[in-house]
mmCIF file of C-alpha atoms in Angstrom:
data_model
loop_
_atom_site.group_PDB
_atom_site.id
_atom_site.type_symbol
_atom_site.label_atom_id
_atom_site.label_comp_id
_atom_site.label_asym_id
_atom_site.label_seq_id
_atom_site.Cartn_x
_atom_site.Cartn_y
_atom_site.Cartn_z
ATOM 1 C CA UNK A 1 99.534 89.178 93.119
ATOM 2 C CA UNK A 2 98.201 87.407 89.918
ATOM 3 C CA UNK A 3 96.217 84.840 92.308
ATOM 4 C CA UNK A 4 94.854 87.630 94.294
ATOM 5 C CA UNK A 5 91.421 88.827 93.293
ATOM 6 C CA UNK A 6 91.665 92.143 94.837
ATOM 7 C CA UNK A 7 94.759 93.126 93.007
ATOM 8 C CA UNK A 8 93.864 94.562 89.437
ATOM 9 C CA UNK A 9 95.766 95.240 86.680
ATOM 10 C CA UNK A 10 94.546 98.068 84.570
ATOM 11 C CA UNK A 11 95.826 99.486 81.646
ATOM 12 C CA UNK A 12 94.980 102.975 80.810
ATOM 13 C CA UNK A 13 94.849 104.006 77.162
ATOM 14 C CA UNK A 14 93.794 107.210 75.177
ATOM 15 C CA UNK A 15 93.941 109.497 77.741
ATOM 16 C CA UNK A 16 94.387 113.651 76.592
ATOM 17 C CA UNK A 17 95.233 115.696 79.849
ATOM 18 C CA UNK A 18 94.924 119.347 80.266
ATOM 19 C CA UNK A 19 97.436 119.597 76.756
ATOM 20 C CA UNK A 20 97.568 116.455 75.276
ATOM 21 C CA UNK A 21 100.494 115.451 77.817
ATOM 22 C CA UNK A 22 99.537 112.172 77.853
ATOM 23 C CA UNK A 23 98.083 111.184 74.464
ATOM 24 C CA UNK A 24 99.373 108.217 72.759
ATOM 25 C CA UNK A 25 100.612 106.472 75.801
ATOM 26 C CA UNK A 26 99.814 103.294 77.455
ATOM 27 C CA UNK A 27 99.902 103.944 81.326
ATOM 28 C CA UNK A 28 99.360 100.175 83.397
ATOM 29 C CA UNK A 29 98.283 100.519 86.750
ATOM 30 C CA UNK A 30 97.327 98.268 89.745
ATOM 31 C CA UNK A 31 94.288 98.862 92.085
ATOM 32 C CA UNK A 32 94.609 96.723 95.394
ATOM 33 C CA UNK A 33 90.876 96.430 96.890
ATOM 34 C CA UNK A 34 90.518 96.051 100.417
ATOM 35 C CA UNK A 35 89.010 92.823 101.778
ATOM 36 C CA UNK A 36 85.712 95.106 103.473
ATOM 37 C CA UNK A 37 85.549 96.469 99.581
ATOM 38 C CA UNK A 38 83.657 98.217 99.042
ATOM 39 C CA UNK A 39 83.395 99.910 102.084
ATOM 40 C CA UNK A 40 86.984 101.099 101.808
ATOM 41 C CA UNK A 41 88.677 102.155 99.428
ATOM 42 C CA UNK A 42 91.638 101.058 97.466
ATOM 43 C CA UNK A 43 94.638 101.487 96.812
ATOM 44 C CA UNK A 44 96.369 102.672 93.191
ATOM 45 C CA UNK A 45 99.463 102.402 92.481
ATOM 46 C CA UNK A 46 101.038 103.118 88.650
ATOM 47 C CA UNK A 47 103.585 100.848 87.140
ATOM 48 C CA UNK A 48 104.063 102.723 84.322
ATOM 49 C CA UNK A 49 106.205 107.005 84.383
ATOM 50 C CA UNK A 50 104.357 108.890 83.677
ATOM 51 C CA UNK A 51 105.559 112.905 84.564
ATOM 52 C CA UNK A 52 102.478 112.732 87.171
ATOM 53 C CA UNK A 53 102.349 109.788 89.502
ATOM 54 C CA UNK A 54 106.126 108.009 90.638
ATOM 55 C CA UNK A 55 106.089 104.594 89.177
ATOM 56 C CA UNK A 56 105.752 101.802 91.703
ATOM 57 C CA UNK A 57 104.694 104.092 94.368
ATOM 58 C CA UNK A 58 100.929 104.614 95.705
ATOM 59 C CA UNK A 59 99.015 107.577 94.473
ATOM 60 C CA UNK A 60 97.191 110.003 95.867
ATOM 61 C CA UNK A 61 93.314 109.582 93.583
ATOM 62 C CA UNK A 62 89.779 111.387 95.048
ATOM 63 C CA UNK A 63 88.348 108.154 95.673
ATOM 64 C CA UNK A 64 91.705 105.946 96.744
ATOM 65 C CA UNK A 65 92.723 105.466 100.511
ATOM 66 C CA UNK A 66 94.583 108.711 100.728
ATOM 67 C CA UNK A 67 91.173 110.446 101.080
ATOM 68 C CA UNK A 68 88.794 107.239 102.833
ATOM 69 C CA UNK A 69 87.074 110.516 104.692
ATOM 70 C CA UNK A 70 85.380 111.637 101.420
ATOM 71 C CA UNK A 71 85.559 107.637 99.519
ATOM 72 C CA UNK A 72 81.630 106.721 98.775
ATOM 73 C CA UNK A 73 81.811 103.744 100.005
ATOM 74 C CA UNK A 74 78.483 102.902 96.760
ATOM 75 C CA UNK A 75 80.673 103.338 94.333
ATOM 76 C CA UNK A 76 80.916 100.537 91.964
ATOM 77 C CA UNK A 77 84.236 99.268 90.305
ATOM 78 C CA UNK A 78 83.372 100.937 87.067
ATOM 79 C CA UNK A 79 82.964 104.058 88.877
ATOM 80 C CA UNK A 80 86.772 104.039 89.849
ATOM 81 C CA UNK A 81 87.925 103.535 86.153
ATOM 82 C CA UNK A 82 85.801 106.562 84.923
ATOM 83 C CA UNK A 83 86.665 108.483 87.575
ATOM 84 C CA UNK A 84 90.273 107.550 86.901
ATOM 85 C CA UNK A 85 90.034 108.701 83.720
ATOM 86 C CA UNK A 86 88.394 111.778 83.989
ATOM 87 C CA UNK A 87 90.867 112.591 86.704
ATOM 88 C CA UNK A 88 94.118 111.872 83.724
#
């Protein structure tokens, strides 16, 4: 994975929830892109427990592959971090 340019590492910080839930904590993640990126979309997956998403397992985000039939296929990569964020 650390050779493969489609597989990011991101780590989430600051993040507040509807009640604080996650403030304070340091949530790493990894986005797998697609090789057609970015006219798919990819994948997420959290490393990190966090009481939301199952660590190690794929998650289900607006604009990941669990929902290609809505993904807008012009959004950029910074796009998918602020929408990650907004959706935390």
């Amino acid at each position: 994975d650390l050779e493969n340019l489609n597989v990011w590492y991101v780590l989430l910080l600051n993040l507040e929830g509807k009640n604080d839930e996650y403030k304070g904590g340091e949530y790493l993640m990894k986005i797998k892109f697609p090789d057609d990126f970015p006219y798919k979309p990819p994948v997420f997956i959290f490393l990190t427990p966090n009481g939301l998403f199952k660590a190690d397992g794929t998650c289900c985000v607006d604009i990941g592959h669990y929902h290609s039939d809505q993904y807008p296929a012009a959004l950029k990569i910074s796009g998918f971090i602020d929408a990650l964020c907004g959706f935390m």
